[in-house]
Amino acid sequence: MSAAALPASADVVVIGGGVAGTSVAYHLTKLGIRDVLLCERKQLTCGTTWHAAGLVTQLRATRQMTELAKYTGELFGRLEQETGQATGFQQRGSLRVANTPERYEELARGASMGRNFGLPVERMSPAEIRERWPPVNIDGIVGGFWFPNDGQVNPADVTMAYAKGARLGGARILEHTPVTRILVERGRAVGVMTGEGPVRARSVVVCGGMWSRELAAQAGVSLPLHAAEHFYVVTEPIAGLPRLPVLFLGDEWTYYKEDAGKLLVGFFEPVAKPWGQRGIADSFCFETLPEDVEHIAPYLEAATRRVPLLKQAGIQLFFNGPESFTPDDRYLLGETPEVRGLYCATGFNSVGILSSGGVGKALAEWIRDGRPPVELIDVDVRRMQPFQRNRRYLADRTVETLGLLFDMHWPARQFATARGVRRSPFHDRLLAAGAWMTEAAGFERPGFFAPGETAPQVRYSYGHPSWFAHTRAECRNTAEHVTLFDHSCFVKYGVEGVDAVRVLNRVCANDVDVAPGRVVYTQWLNEAGGIEADVTVTRLAEESFLVVTIAVSQVRDRSWLQRHIPDDARVYITDLTSGLPMLALMGPKSRALLQGLSQDDLGDAAFPFGTSREIEIGYARVRASRLTFVGELGYELYVPAEFAAHVFDAIVAAGAAHGLRQGGYFAINALRMEKGYRHWGHDIGEEDSPLQAGLSFAVAWDKPGGFIGREALLRQRSQGAAARRLVLLRLGGQEAPLVHHHEPIYRDGVLIGSVTSGAYGHRVDASLGMGYVTCADGVTDAWLAAGQLEVEVAWQRYPARAQLGAWYDPRNTRVRGA
Ligand SMILES: Cc1cc2nc3c(=O)[nH]c(=O)nc-3n(C[C@H](O)[C@H](O)[C@H](O)COP(=O)(O)OP(=O)(O)OC[C@H]3O[C@@H](n4cnc5c(N)ncnc54)[C@H](O)[C@@H]3O)c2cc1C
């Protein structure tokens, strides 16, 4: 179709004719949204899609990403028949192979996870691997796993099949139609400007691959992604080469795909080459990047040792093409927080083909309904921070992200590149005290302290990591004395105005219409009763509130609240995070320590749990809230930035007499696990209701005006004990492994649920976890105790116990600390 056929309007305009854009268009028409216009600046597939290797695997890092990939595989199985356009899909299976015991454990944990997600998986010995993949040299191979549902596809053909299906459904696809600008009015996308003129639209979708960041930035929208060079080689035809499944060798940074008697050997090298830092030329169309044989030589040599027939086979093609990578290796999906009606599906980190079907379907439903069809927190674009579209940051991070796809996915693994971006005012003091830093949303925060060491080194592990003893000391100190945590990365909003209480009370499930000085723990729910946010709300004054949430929710929670302010309401949100660092002082001696620095009465009667007030510390006045996230007596201290150093030094100086230590996030995670304190994004999220999560104590069922999600919760409550319920797990025995996420839970041999998070509990001395389990008659302590519970870790089952209440101090006597 020529650009002359440009319509004046469309229901939905999709920007970009790669695998993502065509899949979105196809799935929109499947939902009956036929008035779809797809604009492609040059030709379909001409960006990254045409040269992809076409591997179609299903097991991804999380359940959500796996579900989208699973659907893609199923769709590829029928797309050709449906559209009449060949896709080249072949379900040959894949082998994931380990050279080290650590990698084998990683694969085995992944295999258990896959089983949990309903994927067929089989364990393979080295001999069995060679049986399925005869050209491989199995020297040094420890073992592997076989995924029969995986396969391969021709990416250009599959894109053409999506496009054909979309056209058959009524969509219009215009090639040679660049979108020059996204049109925004009053915070809403209303169409696009093309080279041929404007097109009005109800929704606009950015599927512009590596061009997406700059296009969105013009509209004030952050889509943090950056291109990197991505390499593979293809051999000449090899006589007698059998039809082979896909083979992955993470330890050697290589994968192998057989197609038409040739081998494609692809690389995910540990140090990648960012590309396009100065922008990507408009003329780019079906282009390749210059070969860099030196760059891939070490991996190609390893491949030649692993598959000796490569020595004889000539290389027909040294391929190098660009692909987009995001700062956390997960793609960007959903409605942008900055502009309503503007959606994105982009930044695919080399999994765009295998994710395309699920992504297109989920996004089409999101556009139709105005909300995600299923929980997609892991890939939701609202997790990104505005600073992350900084180009130098992205380029530096991209050096690492490509290789991370194949590197070890250690628990608690931290990024090594583009660090030190956001630092609390205490940063240098923390380093001097021996902190080893982790990162959340770009914020540096201590993982643990190695007192006396200036640059502690770490060794990651699926078992006890090298910092285990340090974390243990911090946890025990918190139980016995007092520990200081830097919580500056917590996000704080001031919410003010005559209608603040009305708006907040509609958004919060708990009642925030309380006396000034009270702190309310609450969830924000969606209409289905799922948990969108987990926050504390402190009433500072009649019309003034302080909302505190976790670092990664900075953009998301603000956007949620802003979008729930009615047009006629007078409410103003101010992000105070940068000016209000936060310290937390936790442990039985926290009160005595603080009292020594303050003239105010901090006794339990004057300053009870769940209240907040301004107090003096040293020469400063700070807001102190009596709360805890570790299950001990404790205080959160909100310190205006210019007083931060003074308050910190005063606390540390006074602390010596009270056994003060500094603590990190690994300790916090362990301490919260013993108390069963839920973490949003892991233990609670969009598909978990407070009833299922065991948080109904924070629901004000009958407050005037109700709250969003109340009707759904009432329906659930009327059905009696929750059939799906978060429980706290404890694995038995000294040799019990640590659990992290997605491990299957069995009762009397039947799969009943899945772990959401885990840690070693140092106060109760056991490997602990949390997870949802299901029982049609309701999950109760009696039902849990009556069955034989097991958790599967790395393909092996371990005995476990589960209960609804906390393992540590279930009566909260320590928290009250009266
Ligand atoms: C070497 C290599 C191997 C790979 N192997 C695999 C694999 O085995 N499996 C897998 O799943 N993935 C693989 N990938 C990744 C996969 O190719 C990408 O994730 C996927 O193709 C991205 O699709 P896309 O639609 O987001 O981007 P693109 O294919 O780049 O499409 C974006 C389109 O938008 C158009 N566009 C941009 N701006 C505008 C504008 N302003 N107006 C109109 N149109 C615009 C562009 O011209 C382009 O056609 C590989 C990638 C590489 C480089």
Tab-separated table of C-alpha atoms and ligand atoms in Angstrom, residues 15-21 39-56 177-180 207-212 215 230-232 255 284 319 321-323 345-355, ligand 1:
chain	number	residue	atom	x	y	z
A	15	ILE	CA	4.630	2.282	15.000
A	16	GLY	CA	7.062	-0.270	13.598
A	17	GLY	CA	6.790	-3.286	11.328
A	18	GLY	CA	9.109	-5.705	13.073
A	19	VAL	CA	8.018	-8.877	14.810
A	20	ALA	CA	6.603	-6.891	17.760
A	21	GLY	CA	4.516	-4.376	15.821
A	39	CYS	CA	3.260	2.503	10.035
A	40	GLU	CA	6.669	1.173	9.050
A	41	ARG	CA	9.344	3.710	8.134
A	42	LYS	CA	10.944	1.473	5.475
A	43	GLN	CA	9.973	-2.154	4.938
A	44	LEU	CA	8.586	-4.848	7.212
A	45	THR	CA	11.338	-6.685	9.163
A	46	CYS	CA	14.059	-4.249	7.992
A	47	GLY	CA	15.255	-3.319	11.521
A	48	THR	CA	16.422	-6.156	13.763
A	49	THR	CA	13.877	-8.839	12.987
A	50	TRP	CA	15.093	-10.009	9.571
A	51	HIS	CA	18.420	-11.289	10.835
A	52	ALA	CA	17.438	-12.972	14.128
A	53	ALA	CA	18.615	-16.524	14.667
A	54	GLY	CA	15.032	-17.610	15.287
A	55	LEU	CA	15.398	-19.714	18.429
A	56	VAL	CA	12.062	-20.283	20.122
A	177	THR	CA	5.621	5.722	6.278
A	178	PRO	CA	7.874	7.038	9.032
A	179	VAL	CA	6.240	8.423	12.145
A	180	THR	CA	8.035	11.670	12.874
A	207	CYS	CA	7.142	-0.981	18.546
A	208	GLY	CA	10.045	0.863	16.976
A	209	GLY	CA	12.869	-1.454	18.090
A	210	MET	CA	16.135	0.411	18.633
A	211	TRP	CA	14.552	3.664	17.393
A	212	SER	CA	11.939	3.616	20.158
A	215	LEU	CA	10.941	8.674	19.283
A	230	HIS	CA	25.105	-9.152	18.243
A	231	PHE	CA	27.092	-11.863	16.488
A	232	TYR	CA	26.695	-15.264	14.931
A	255	TYR	CA	24.404	-21.603	21.129
A	284	PHE	CA	19.145	2.026	8.102
A	319	PHE	CA	27.047	-11.939	10.927
A	321	GLY	CA	23.488	-7.020	13.614
A	322	PRO	CA	22.070	-4.640	16.205
A	323	GLU	CA	19.532	-5.574	18.890
A	345	ALA	CA	6.373	-3.290	23.248
A	346	THR	CA	10.078	-2.855	22.710
A	347	GLY	CA	13.612	-3.445	24.027
A	348	PHE	CA	13.627	-7.202	23.619
A	349	ASN	CA	17.126	-8.200	24.758
A	350	SER	CA	17.424	-10.856	22.076
A	351	VAL	CA	14.199	-12.649	22.915
A	352	GLY	CA	11.825	-10.657	20.711
A	353	ILE	CA	10.930	-13.452	18.329
A	354	LEU	CA	10.174	-16.027	21.000
A	355	SER	CA	8.227	-13.490	23.081
B	1	LIG	C1	21.966	-11.610	15.797
B	1	LIG	C2	20.619	-11.680	16.461
B	1	LIG	C3	20.077	-12.894	16.772
B	1	LIG	C4	18.829	-12.973	17.405
B	1	LIG	N1	18.289	-14.185	17.676
B	1	LIG	C5	17.076	-14.263	18.277
B	1	LIG	C6	16.473	-15.515	18.555
B	1	LIG	O1	17.051	-16.546	18.247
B	1	LIG	N2	15.257	-15.551	19.172
B	1	LIG	C7	14.625	-14.405	19.530
B	1	LIG	O2	13.539	-14.495	20.110
B	1	LIG	N3	15.156	-13.206	19.257
B	1	LIG	C8	16.358	-13.105	18.642
B	1	LIG	N4	16.911	-11.888	18.372
B	1	LIG	C9	16.208	-10.697	18.828
B	1	LIG	C10	15.076	-10.313	17.887
B	1	LIG	O3	15.556	-10.279	16.587
B	1	LIG	C11	14.533	-8.953	18.305
B	1	LIG	O4	14.233	-8.962	19.685
B	1	LIG	C12	13.284	-8.611	17.567
B	1	LIG	O5	13.475	-8.780	16.182
B	1	LIG	C13	12.901	-7.170	17.854
B	1	LIG	O6	11.742	-6.878	17.133
B	1	LIG	P1	11.152	-5.416	17.138
B	1	LIG	O7	9.904	-5.495	16.367
B	1	LIG	O8	11.110	-4.914	18.517
B	1	LIG	O9	12.262	-4.517	16.417
B	1	LIG	P2	12.595	-4.346	14.872
B	1	LIG	O10	12.618	-5.615	14.143
B	1	LIG	O11	13.821	-3.511	14.773
B	1	LIG	O12	11.361	-3.553	14.338
B	1	LIG	C14	11.165	-2.188	14.614
B	1	LIG	C15	10.642	-1.560	13.346
B	1	LIG	O13	10.209	-0.250	13.633
B	1	LIG	C16	10.482	0.546	12.518
B	1	LIG	N5	10.483	1.930	12.973
B	1	LIG	C17	11.325	2.513	13.862
B	1	LIG	N6	11.018	3.789	14.041
B	1	LIG	C18	9.944	4.039	13.265
B	1	LIG	C19	9.171	5.208	13.019
B	1	LIG	N7	9.474	6.356	13.627
B	1	LIG	N8	8.155	5.114	12.171
B	1	LIG	C20	7.835	3.950	11.553
B	1	LIG	N9	8.552	2.823	11.748
B	1	LIG	C21	9.584	2.870	12.608
B	1	LIG	C22	11.805	0.055	12.051
B	1	LIG	O14	12.069	0.395	10.712
B	1	LIG	C23	11.688	-1.436	12.273
B	1	LIG	O15	11.245	-2.114	11.124
B	1	LIG	C24	18.143	-11.790	17.732
B	1	LIG	C25	18.697	-10.556	17.401
B	1	LIG	C26	19.924	-10.490	16.770
B	1	LIG	C27	20.487	-9.169	16.418
